[in-house]
């Protein structure tokens, strides 16, 4: 197994930081490894704490009396200089329960009211996003939404459109559009779920 000899923090920003690791590979060769993290300092990196508290939350939710529309956002992202389809998502504040964060983020991004579905830990456990470049992890919250769509709660830097997509539209998006990978997998699940019961799989053990 590799060895981390030293970690140097290169930036100090509110949402994301850059770190340089001096590492030794399993063959004894030494090099540097570069990573981004939501951590504020080296002491809170997951490589140091070995704890997995969720940095963010991703919301897989459905809308409508027939539970036949999945809630998506089409958001402009600077790294792509383009729009990409995603699930509503956001960061978990210090001391905040991630289910509460999901309700808050859904309201801020879409104006909709989220009622989370209670699930076992195996479905809600924080999972890592892009482990080759970051230690970020996100919890997934599942639920039903109602209310009227609104963009009034968006921050100045956010530029997005709310999409309530039925299965036909989900199929088109997967064929034709740019989609974040975690969102794409869940859209595939929604596409093949039983009508009216998108979260039936959550009852399985």
mmCIF file with all atom_site columns, C-alpha atoms in Angstrom:
data_model
loop_
_atom_site.group_PDB
_atom_site.id
_atom_site.type_symbol
_atom_site.label_atom_id
_atom_site.label_alt_id
_atom_site.label_comp_id
_atom_site.label_asym_id
_atom_site.label_entity_id
_atom_site.label_seq_id
_atom_site.pdbx_PDB_ins_code
_atom_site.Cartn_x
_atom_site.Cartn_y
_atom_site.Cartn_z
_atom_site.occupancy
_atom_site.B_iso_or_equiv
_atom_site.pdbx_formal_charge
_atom_site.auth_seq_id
_atom_site.auth_comp_id
_atom_site.auth_asym_id
_atom_site.auth_atom_id
_atom_site.pdbx_PDB_model_num
ATOM 1   C CA . UNK A 1 1   ? 0.000   0.000  0.000   1.00 0.00 ? 1   UNK A CA 1
ATOM 2   C CA . UNK A 1 2   ? 1.160   3.534  -0.714  1.00 0.00 ? 2   UNK A CA 1
ATOM 3   C CA . UNK A 1 3   ? 2.355   5.914  1.989   1.00 0.00 ? 3   UNK A CA 1
ATOM 4   C CA . UNK A 1 4   ? 1.532   9.589  2.480   1.00 0.00 ? 4   UNK A CA 1
ATOM 5   C CA . UNK A 1 5   ? 4.592   11.303 3.932   1.00 0.00 ? 5   UNK A CA 1
ATOM 6   C CA . UNK A 1 6   ? 3.417   14.914 3.969   1.00 0.00 ? 6   UNK A CA 1
ATOM 7   C CA . UNK A 1 7   ? 0.406   17.014 2.962   1.00 0.00 ? 7   UNK A CA 1
ATOM 8   C CA . UNK A 1 8   ? 0.685   20.695 2.024   1.00 0.00 ? 8   UNK A CA 1
ATOM 9   C CA . UNK A 1 9   ? -2.344  22.968 1.711   1.00 0.00 ? 9   UNK A CA 1
ATOM 10  C CA . UNK A 1 10  ? -2.007  25.322 -1.256  1.00 0.00 ? 10  UNK A CA 1
ATOM 11  C CA . UNK A 1 11  ? -5.250  27.333 -1.009  1.00 0.00 ? 11  UNK A CA 1
ATOM 12  C CA . UNK A 1 12  ? -7.656  28.555 1.642   1.00 0.00 ? 12  UNK A CA 1
ATOM 13  C CA . UNK A 1 13  ? -11.109 29.058 0.180   1.00 0.00 ? 13  UNK A CA 1
ATOM 14  C CA . UNK A 1 14  ? -14.600 28.656 1.567   1.00 0.00 ? 14  UNK A CA 1
ATOM 15  C CA . UNK A 1 15  ? -15.896 25.881 -0.689  1.00 0.00 ? 15  UNK A CA 1
ATOM 16  C CA . UNK A 1 16  ? -12.906 24.046 -2.158  1.00 0.00 ? 16  UNK A CA 1
ATOM 17  C CA . UNK A 1 17  ? -9.170  23.743 -1.508  1.00 0.00 ? 17  UNK A CA 1
ATOM 18  C CA . UNK A 1 18  ? -6.118  22.325 -3.234  1.00 0.00 ? 18  UNK A CA 1
ATOM 19  C CA . UNK A 1 19  ? -3.628  20.036 -1.515  1.00 0.00 ? 19  UNK A CA 1
ATOM 20  C CA . UNK A 1 20  ? -0.286  18.507 -2.524  1.00 0.00 ? 20  UNK A CA 1
ATOM 21  C CA . UNK A 1 21  ? 0.655   15.111 -1.111  1.00 0.00 ? 21  UNK A CA 1
ATOM 22  C CA . UNK A 1 22  ? 4.227   13.829 -0.962  1.00 0.00 ? 22  UNK A CA 1
ATOM 23  C CA . UNK A 1 23  ? 3.750   10.096 -1.369  1.00 0.00 ? 23  UNK A CA 1
ATOM 24  C CA . UNK A 1 24  ? 5.697   6.863  -1.649  1.00 0.00 ? 24  UNK A CA 1
ATOM 25  C CA . UNK A 1 25  ? 4.273   4.236  -3.991  1.00 0.00 ? 25  UNK A CA 1
ATOM 26  C CA . UNK A 1 26  ? 4.233   0.511  -3.209  1.00 0.00 ? 26  UNK A CA 1
ATOM 27  C CA . UNK A 1 27  ? 7.456   0.040  -5.210  1.00 0.00 ? 27  UNK A CA 1
ATOM 28  C CA . UNK A 1 28  ? 9.267   2.668  -3.130  1.00 0.00 ? 28  UNK A CA 1
ATOM 29  C CA . UNK A 1 29  ? 9.176   5.403  -5.783  1.00 0.00 ? 29  UNK A CA 1
ATOM 30  C CA . UNK A 1 30  ? 8.436   8.882  -4.390  1.00 0.00 ? 30  UNK A CA 1
ATOM 31  C CA . UNK A 1 31  ? 6.276   11.479 -6.130  1.00 0.00 ? 31  UNK A CA 1
ATOM 32  C CA . UNK A 1 32  ? 3.576   14.084 -5.558  1.00 0.00 ? 32  UNK A CA 1
ATOM 33  C CA . UNK A 1 33  ? -0.171  13.604 -5.741  1.00 0.00 ? 33  UNK A CA 1
ATOM 34  C CA . UNK A 1 34  ? -2.563  16.522 -6.234  1.00 0.00 ? 34  UNK A CA 1
ATOM 35  C CA . UNK A 1 35  ? -6.089  16.644 -4.863  1.00 0.00 ? 35  UNK A CA 1
ATOM 36  C CA . UNK A 1 36  ? -9.028  18.957 -4.187  1.00 0.00 ? 36  UNK A CA 1
ATOM 37  C CA . UNK A 1 37  ? -11.154 18.801 -1.062  1.00 0.00 ? 37  UNK A CA 1
ATOM 38  C CA . UNK A 1 38  ? -14.023 20.506 0.729   1.00 0.00 ? 38  UNK A CA 1
ATOM 39  C CA . UNK A 1 39  ? -11.833 20.359 3.853   1.00 0.00 ? 39  UNK A CA 1
ATOM 40  C CA . UNK A 1 40  ? -10.774 23.650 5.394   1.00 0.00 ? 40  UNK A CA 1
ATOM 41  C CA . UNK A 1 41  ? -7.357  22.282 6.409   1.00 0.00 ? 41  UNK A CA 1
ATOM 42  C CA . UNK A 1 42  ? -5.120  19.218 6.326   1.00 0.00 ? 42  UNK A CA 1
ATOM 43  C CA . UNK A 1 43  ? -6.334  17.992 9.731   1.00 0.00 ? 43  UNK A CA 1
ATOM 44  C CA . UNK A 1 44  ? -9.856  17.492 8.379   1.00 0.00 ? 44  UNK A CA 1
ATOM 45  C CA . UNK A 1 45  ? -8.944  15.621 5.189   1.00 0.00 ? 45  UNK A CA 1
ATOM 46  C CA . UNK A 1 46  ? -10.485 12.161 5.080   1.00 0.00 ? 46  UNK A CA 1
ATOM 47  C CA . UNK A 1 47  ? -7.024  10.721 4.411   1.00 0.00 ? 47  UNK A CA 1
ATOM 48  C CA . UNK A 1 48  ? -6.093  12.014 7.884   1.00 0.00 ? 48  UNK A CA 1
ATOM 49  C CA . UNK A 1 49  ? -9.300  11.482 9.892   1.00 0.00 ? 49  UNK A CA 1
ATOM 50  C CA . UNK A 1 50  ? -10.463 8.285  8.129   1.00 0.00 ? 50  UNK A CA 1
ATOM 51  C CA . UNK A 1 51  ? -13.990 9.487  8.872   1.00 0.00 ? 51  UNK A CA 1
ATOM 52  C CA . UNK A 1 52  ? -16.652 9.832  6.210   1.00 0.00 ? 52  UNK A CA 1
ATOM 53  C CA . UNK A 1 53  ? -18.970 12.686 7.066   1.00 0.00 ? 53  UNK A CA 1
ATOM 54  C CA . UNK A 1 54  ? -20.930 13.807 3.968   1.00 0.00 ? 54  UNK A CA 1
ATOM 55  C CA . UNK A 1 55  ? -19.739 17.034 2.382   1.00 0.00 ? 55  UNK A CA 1
ATOM 56  C CA . UNK A 1 56  ? -22.852 17.281 0.296   1.00 0.00 ? 56  UNK A CA 1
ATOM 57  C CA . UNK A 1 57  ? -26.215 15.784 -0.527  1.00 0.00 ? 57  UNK A CA 1
ATOM 58  C CA . UNK A 1 58  ? -27.782 14.632 -3.797  1.00 0.00 ? 58  UNK A CA 1
ATOM 59  C CA . UNK A 1 59  ? -31.579 14.498 -4.052  1.00 0.00 ? 59  UNK A CA 1
ATOM 60  C CA . UNK A 1 60  ? -33.402 11.834 -6.051  1.00 0.00 ? 60  UNK A CA 1
ATOM 61  C CA . UNK A 1 61  ? -37.020 12.972 -5.922  1.00 0.00 ? 61  UNK A CA 1
ATOM 62  C CA . UNK A 1 62  ? -40.216 12.494 -7.859  1.00 0.00 ? 62  UNK A CA 1
ATOM 63  C CA . UNK A 1 63  ? -43.107 14.877 -8.450  1.00 0.00 ? 63  UNK A CA 1
ATOM 64  C CA . UNK A 1 64  ? -46.797 14.622 -9.173  1.00 0.00 ? 64  UNK A CA 1
ATOM 65  C CA . UNK A 1 65  ? -49.797 12.623 -7.923  1.00 0.00 ? 65  UNK A CA 1
ATOM 66  C CA . UNK A 1 66  ? -48.813 9.721  -10.172 1.00 0.00 ? 66  UNK A CA 1
ATOM 67  C CA . UNK A 1 67  ? -45.169 9.918  -9.027  1.00 0.00 ? 67  UNK A CA 1
ATOM 68  C CA . UNK A 1 68  ? -44.226 9.869  -12.685 1.00 0.00 ? 68  UNK A CA 1
ATOM 69  C CA . UNK A 1 69  ? -41.802 12.805 -12.980 1.00 0.00 ? 69  UNK A CA 1
ATOM 70  C CA . UNK A 1 70  ? -38.257 12.999 -11.682 1.00 0.00 ? 70  UNK A CA 1
ATOM 71  C CA . UNK A 1 71  ? -36.916 16.387 -10.552 1.00 0.00 ? 71  UNK A CA 1
ATOM 72  C CA . UNK A 1 72  ? -33.806 17.472 -12.465 1.00 0.00 ? 72  UNK A CA 1
ATOM 73  C CA . UNK A 1 73  ? -31.938 20.703 -12.923 1.00 0.00 ? 73  UNK A CA 1
ATOM 74  C CA . UNK A 1 74  ? -30.179 21.842 -16.073 1.00 0.00 ? 74  UNK A CA 1
ATOM 75  C CA . UNK A 1 75  ? -27.313 23.941 -14.759 1.00 0.00 ? 75  UNK A CA 1
ATOM 76  C CA . UNK A 1 76  ? -24.498 25.962 -16.286 1.00 0.00 ? 76  UNK A CA 1
ATOM 77  C CA . UNK A 1 77  ? -21.102 24.714 -15.089 1.00 0.00 ? 77  UNK A CA 1
ATOM 78  C CA . UNK A 1 78  ? -17.900 26.684 -15.651 1.00 0.00 ? 78  UNK A CA 1
ATOM 79  C CA . UNK A 1 79  ? -15.578 23.644 -16.014 1.00 0.00 ? 79  UNK A CA 1
ATOM 80  C CA . UNK A 1 80  ? -17.657 22.569 -19.032 1.00 0.00 ? 80  UNK A CA 1
ATOM 81  C CA . UNK A 1 81  ? -18.602 26.062 -20.229 1.00 0.00 ? 81  UNK A CA 1
ATOM 82  C CA . UNK A 1 82  ? -21.952 24.461 -20.928 1.00 0.00 ? 82  UNK A CA 1
ATOM 83  C CA . UNK A 1 83  ? -25.155 23.240 -19.346 1.00 0.00 ? 83  UNK A CA 1
ATOM 84  C CA . UNK A 1 84  ? -25.420 19.774 -17.781 1.00 0.00 ? 84  UNK A CA 1
ATOM 85  C CA . UNK A 1 85  ? -28.319 17.835 -16.308 1.00 0.00 ? 85  UNK A CA 1
ATOM 86  C CA . UNK A 1 86  ? -28.011 17.043 -12.596 1.00 0.00 ? 86  UNK A CA 1
ATOM 87  C CA . UNK A 1 87  ? -30.085 16.246 -9.543  1.00 0.00 ? 87  UNK A CA 1
ATOM 88  C CA . UNK A 1 88  ? -30.721 19.075 -7.104  1.00 0.00 ? 88  UNK A CA 1
ATOM 89  C CA . UNK A 1 89  ? -27.783 19.011 -4.687  1.00 0.00 ? 89  UNK A CA 1
ATOM 90  C CA . UNK A 1 90  ? -25.780 21.104 -2.297  1.00 0.00 ? 90  UNK A CA 1
ATOM 91  C CA . UNK A 1 91  ? -23.369 21.221 0.614   1.00 0.00 ? 91  UNK A CA 1
ATOM 92  C CA . UNK A 1 92  ? -24.161 20.071 4.132   1.00 0.00 ? 92  UNK A CA 1
ATOM 93  C CA . UNK A 1 93  ? -23.546 22.823 6.675   1.00 0.00 ? 93  UNK A CA 1
ATOM 94  C CA . UNK A 1 94  ? -21.469 22.057 9.808   1.00 0.00 ? 94  UNK A CA 1
ATOM 95  C CA . UNK A 1 95  ? -23.668 20.279 12.364  1.00 0.00 ? 95  UNK A CA 1
ATOM 96  C CA . UNK A 1 96  ? -26.542 19.912 9.882   1.00 0.00 ? 96  UNK A CA 1
ATOM 97  C CA . UNK A 1 97  ? -28.281 16.572 9.314   1.00 0.00 ? 97  UNK A CA 1
ATOM 98  C CA . UNK A 1 98  ? -28.023 15.676 5.634   1.00 0.00 ? 98  UNK A CA 1
ATOM 99  C CA . UNK A 1 99  ? -31.779 15.058 5.356   1.00 0.00 ? 99  UNK A CA 1
ATOM 100 C CA . UNK A 1 100 ? -32.360 18.584 6.623   1.00 0.00 ? 100 UNK A CA 1
ATOM 101 C CA . UNK A 1 101 ? -29.771 19.820 4.143   1.00 0.00 ? 101 UNK A CA 1
ATOM 102 C CA . UNK A 1 102 ? -31.690 18.103 1.335   1.00 0.00 ? 102 UNK A CA 1
ATOM 103 C CA . UNK A 1 103 ? -34.949 19.810 2.308   1.00 0.00 ? 103 UNK A CA 1
ATOM 104 C CA . UNK A 1 104 ? -33.181 23.168 2.474   1.00 0.00 ? 104 UNK A CA 1
ATOM 105 C CA . UNK A 1 105 ? -31.331 22.748 -0.818  1.00 0.00 ? 105 UNK A CA 1
ATOM 106 C CA . UNK A 1 106 ? -34.422 21.556 -2.662  1.00 0.00 ? 106 UNK A CA 1
ATOM 107 C CA . UNK A 1 107 ? -36.327 24.622 -1.502  1.00 0.00 ? 107 UNK A CA 1
ATOM 108 C CA . UNK A 1 108 ? -33.490 26.994 -2.401  1.00 0.00 ? 108 UNK A CA 1
ATOM 109 C CA . UNK A 1 109 ? -32.822 25.527 -5.854  1.00 0.00 ? 109 UNK A CA 1
ATOM 110 C CA . UNK A 1 110 ? -36.345 24.697 -7.008  1.00 0.00 ? 110 UNK A CA 1
ATOM 111 C CA . UNK A 1 111 ? -38.882 26.219 -4.620  1.00 0.00 ? 111 UNK A CA 1
ATOM 112 C CA . UNK A 1 112 ? -40.333 22.728 -4.105  1.00 0.00 ? 112 UNK A CA 1
ATOM 113 C CA . UNK A 1 113 ? -41.058 21.090 -0.742  1.00 0.00 ? 113 UNK A CA 1
ATOM 114 C CA . UNK A 1 114 ? -39.259 17.791 -0.191  1.00 0.00 ? 114 UNK A CA 1
ATOM 115 C CA . UNK A 1 115 ? -40.570 14.986 2.031   1.00 0.00 ? 115 UNK A CA 1
ATOM 116 C CA . UNK A 1 116 ? -37.648 12.548 2.455   1.00 0.00 ? 116 UNK A CA 1
ATOM 117 C CA . UNK A 1 117 ? -38.270 8.811  2.457   1.00 0.00 ? 117 UNK A CA 1
ATOM 118 C CA . UNK A 1 118 ? -36.824 7.000  5.456   1.00 0.00 ? 118 UNK A CA 1
ATOM 119 C CA . UNK A 1 119 ? -34.311 4.430  4.229   1.00 0.00 ? 119 UNK A CA 1
ATOM 120 C CA . UNK A 1 120 ? -31.792 2.025  5.705   1.00 0.00 ? 120 UNK A CA 1
ATOM 121 C CA . UNK A 1 121 ? -28.180 3.100  6.090   1.00 0.00 ? 121 UNK A CA 1
ATOM 122 C CA . UNK A 1 122 ? -27.047 1.058  3.089   1.00 0.00 ? 122 UNK A CA 1
ATOM 123 C CA . UNK A 1 123 ? -28.978 3.416  0.805   1.00 0.00 ? 123 UNK A CA 1
ATOM 124 C CA . UNK A 1 124 ? -28.129 6.706  2.492   1.00 0.00 ? 124 UNK A CA 1
ATOM 125 C CA . UNK A 1 125 ? -24.492 6.122  3.504   1.00 0.00 ? 125 UNK A CA 1
ATOM 126 C CA . UNK A 1 126 ? -22.232 8.869  2.088   1.00 0.00 ? 126 UNK A CA 1
ATOM 127 C CA . UNK A 1 127 ? -20.442 7.679  -1.057  1.00 0.00 ? 127 UNK A CA 1
ATOM 128 C CA . UNK A 1 128 ? -17.360 9.130  -2.702  1.00 0.00 ? 128 UNK A CA 1
ATOM 129 C CA . UNK A 1 129 ? -17.743 11.110 -5.897  1.00 0.00 ? 129 UNK A CA 1
ATOM 130 C CA . UNK A 1 130 ? -14.489 11.296 -7.928  1.00 0.00 ? 130 UNK A CA 1
ATOM 131 C CA . UNK A 1 131 ? -11.861 9.519  -5.838  1.00 0.00 ? 131 UNK A CA 1
ATOM 132 C CA . UNK A 1 132 ? -9.012  10.123 -8.276  1.00 0.00 ? 132 UNK A CA 1
ATOM 133 C CA . UNK A 1 133 ? -9.064  13.843 -7.576  1.00 0.00 ? 133 UNK A CA 1
ATOM 134 C CA . UNK A 1 134 ? -11.048 14.535 -4.387  1.00 0.00 ? 134 UNK A CA 1
ATOM 135 C CA . UNK A 1 135 ? -12.096 13.051 -1.038  1.00 0.00 ? 135 UNK A CA 1
ATOM 136 C CA . UNK A 1 136 ? -15.573 14.585 -1.369  1.00 0.00 ? 136 UNK A CA 1
ATOM 137 C CA . UNK A 1 137 ? -18.470 12.344 -0.381  1.00 0.00 ? 137 UNK A CA 1
ATOM 138 C CA . UNK A 1 138 ? -22.201 12.883 -0.759  1.00 0.00 ? 138 UNK A CA 1
ATOM 139 C CA . UNK A 1 139 ? -25.242 11.284 0.827   1.00 0.00 ? 139 UNK A CA 1
ATOM 140 C CA . UNK A 1 140 ? -28.263 10.501 -1.325  1.00 0.00 ? 140 UNK A CA 1
ATOM 141 C CA . UNK A 1 141 ? -31.703 11.537 -0.093  1.00 0.00 ? 141 UNK A CA 1
ATOM 142 C CA . UNK A 1 142 ? -34.815 10.075 -1.723  1.00 0.00 ? 142 UNK A CA 1
ATOM 143 C CA . UNK A 1 143 ? -38.225 11.635 -1.491  1.00 0.00 ? 143 UNK A CA 1
ATOM 144 C CA . UNK A 1 144 ? -41.383 13.121 -2.908  1.00 0.00 ? 144 UNK A CA 1
ATOM 145 C CA . UNK A 1 145 ? -41.878 16.794 -3.708  1.00 0.00 ? 145 UNK A CA 1
ATOM 146 C CA . UNK A 1 146 ? -44.809 19.083 -4.187  1.00 0.00 ? 146 UNK A CA 1
ATOM 147 C CA . UNK A 1 147 ? -45.455 22.800 -4.542  1.00 0.00 ? 147 UNK A CA 1
ATOM 148 C CA . UNK A 1 148 ? -44.678 25.297 -7.273  1.00 0.00 ? 148 UNK A CA 1
ATOM 149 C CA . UNK A 1 149 ? -41.300 25.580 -8.996  1.00 0.00 ? 149 UNK A CA 1
ATOM 150 C CA . UNK A 1 150 ? -39.425 28.787 -8.262  1.00 0.00 ? 150 UNK A CA 1
ATOM 151 C CA . UNK A 1 151 ? -35.901 30.130 -8.830  1.00 0.00 ? 151 UNK A CA 1
ATOM 152 C CA . UNK A 1 152 ? -36.207 32.931 -6.276  1.00 0.00 ? 152 UNK A CA 1
ATOM 153 C CA . UNK A 1 153 ? -33.898 31.211 -3.794  1.00 0.00 ? 153 UNK A CA 1
ATOM 154 C CA . UNK A 1 154 ? -30.903 30.897 -6.132  1.00 0.00 ? 154 UNK A CA 1
ATOM 155 C CA . UNK A 1 155 ? -27.547 32.436 -5.337  1.00 0.00 ? 155 UNK A CA 1
ATOM 156 C CA . UNK A 1 156 ? -26.025 34.957 -7.749  1.00 0.00 ? 156 UNK A CA 1
ATOM 157 C CA . UNK A 1 157 ? -23.557 32.374 -9.086  1.00 0.00 ? 157 UNK A CA 1
ATOM 158 C CA . UNK A 1 158 ? -26.233 29.771 -9.842  1.00 0.00 ? 158 UNK A CA 1
ATOM 159 C CA . UNK A 1 159 ? -27.721 29.590 -13.328 1.00 0.00 ? 159 UNK A CA 1
ATOM 160 C CA . UNK A 1 160 ? -30.177 26.768 -13.798 1.00 0.00 ? 160 UNK A CA 1
ATOM 161 C CA . UNK A 1 161 ? -33.508 25.556 -15.122 1.00 0.00 ? 161 UNK A CA 1
ATOM 162 C CA . UNK A 1 162 ? -35.869 23.195 -13.267 1.00 0.00 ? 162 UNK A CA 1
ATOM 163 C CA . UNK A 1 163 ? -36.915 20.108 -15.230 1.00 0.00 ? 163 UNK A CA 1
ATOM 164 C CA . UNK A 1 164 ? -39.812 17.811 -14.253 1.00 0.00 ? 164 UNK A CA 1
ATOM 165 C CA . UNK A 1 165 ? -39.087 14.899 -16.557 1.00 0.00 ? 165 UNK A CA 1
ATOM 166 C CA . UNK A 1 166 ? -41.328 11.937 -17.314 1.00 0.00 ? 166 UNK A CA 1
ATOM 167 C CA . UNK A 1 167 ? -39.853 8.697  -18.634 1.00 0.00 ? 167 UNK A CA 1
ATOM 168 C CA . UNK A 1 168 ? -40.054 9.805  -22.257 1.00 0.00 ? 168 UNK A CA 1
ATOM 169 C CA . UNK A 1 169 ? -38.095 12.968 -21.489 1.00 0.00 ? 169 UNK A CA 1
ATOM 170 C CA . UNK A 1 170 ? -35.591 11.050 -19.339 1.00 0.00 ? 170 UNK A CA 1
ATOM 171 C CA . UNK A 1 171 ? -34.931 8.735  -22.267 1.00 0.00 ? 171 UNK A CA 1
ATOM 172 C CA . UNK A 1 172 ? -34.361 11.718 -24.572 1.00 0.00 ? 172 UNK A CA 1
ATOM 173 C CA . UNK A 1 173 ? -32.010 13.416 -22.109 1.00 0.00 ? 173 UNK A CA 1
ATOM 174 C CA . UNK A 1 174 ? -29.908 10.272 -21.712 1.00 0.00 ? 174 UNK A CA 1
ATOM 175 C CA . UNK A 1 175 ? -29.633 9.953  -25.484 1.00 0.00 ? 175 UNK A CA 1
ATOM 176 C CA . UNK A 1 176 ? -28.994 13.580 -26.391 1.00 0.00 ? 176 UNK A CA 1
ATOM 177 C CA . UNK A 1 177 ? -27.758 15.691 -23.472 1.00 0.00 ? 177 UNK A CA 1
ATOM 178 C CA . UNK A 1 178 ? -24.792 16.146 -21.145 1.00 0.00 ? 178 UNK A CA 1
ATOM 179 C CA . UNK A 1 179 ? -25.591 14.479 -17.806 1.00 0.00 ? 179 UNK A CA 1
ATOM 180 C CA . UNK A 1 180 ? -23.662 14.179 -14.523 1.00 0.00 ? 180 UNK A CA 1
ATOM 181 C CA . UNK A 1 181 ? -22.807 10.514 -14.007 1.00 0.00 ? 181 UNK A CA 1
ATOM 182 C CA . UNK A 1 182 ? -24.509 10.042 -10.618 1.00 0.00 ? 182 UNK A CA 1
ATOM 183 C CA . UNK A 1 183 ? -27.643 11.620 -12.012 1.00 0.00 ? 183 UNK A CA 1
ATOM 184 C CA . UNK A 1 184 ? -27.441 9.467  -15.140 1.00 0.00 ? 184 UNK A CA 1
ATOM 185 C CA . UNK A 1 185 ? -27.376 6.219  -13.148 1.00 0.00 ? 185 UNK A CA 1
ATOM 186 C CA . UNK A 1 186 ? -30.430 7.220  -11.135 1.00 0.00 ? 186 UNK A CA 1
ATOM 187 C CA . UNK A 1 187 ? -32.212 8.370  -14.289 1.00 0.00 ? 187 UNK A CA 1
ATOM 188 C CA . UNK A 1 188 ? -31.610 4.907  -15.726 1.00 0.00 ? 188 UNK A CA 1
ATOM 189 C CA . UNK A 1 189 ? -33.120 3.462  -12.569 1.00 0.00 ? 189 UNK A CA 1
ATOM 190 C CA . UNK A 1 190 ? -36.144 5.761  -12.815 1.00 0.00 ? 190 UNK A CA 1
ATOM 191 C CA . UNK A 1 191 ? -36.574 4.835  -16.456 1.00 0.00 ? 191 UNK A CA 1
ATOM 192 C CA . UNK A 1 192 ? -36.924 1.143  -15.600 1.00 0.00 ? 192 UNK A CA 1
ATOM 193 C CA . UNK A 1 193 ? -38.785 1.488  -12.298 1.00 0.00 ? 193 UNK A CA 1
ATOM 194 C CA . UNK A 1 194 ? -42.335 0.268  -11.881 1.00 0.00 ? 194 UNK A CA 1
ATOM 195 C CA . UNK A 1 195 ? -44.873 2.994  -12.657 1.00 0.00 ? 195 UNK A CA 1
ATOM 196 C CA . UNK A 1 196 ? -45.935 4.804  -9.501  1.00 0.00 ? 196 UNK A CA 1
ATOM 197 C CA . UNK A 1 197 ? -43.339 3.032  -7.337  1.00 0.00 ? 197 UNK A CA 1
ATOM 198 C CA . UNK A 1 198 ? -39.937 4.583  -8.120  1.00 0.00 ? 198 UNK A CA 1
ATOM 199 C CA . UNK A 1 199 ? -38.556 3.827  -4.645  1.00 0.00 ? 199 UNK A CA 1
ATOM 200 C CA . UNK A 1 200 ? -39.733 0.229  -4.269  1.00 0.00 ? 200 UNK A CA 1
ATOM 201 C CA . UNK A 1 201 ? -36.105 -0.897 -4.293  1.00 0.00 ? 201 UNK A CA 1
ATOM 202 C CA . UNK A 1 202 ? -35.475 0.951  -1.027  1.00 0.00 ? 202 UNK A CA 1
ATOM 203 C CA . UNK A 1 203 ? -37.581 -1.602 0.834   1.00 0.00 ? 203 UNK A CA 1
ATOM 204 C CA . UNK A 1 204 ? -35.271 -4.446 -0.177  1.00 0.00 ? 204 UNK A CA 1
ATOM 205 C CA . UNK A 1 205 ? -32.627 -5.702 2.253   1.00 0.00 ? 205 UNK A CA 1
#
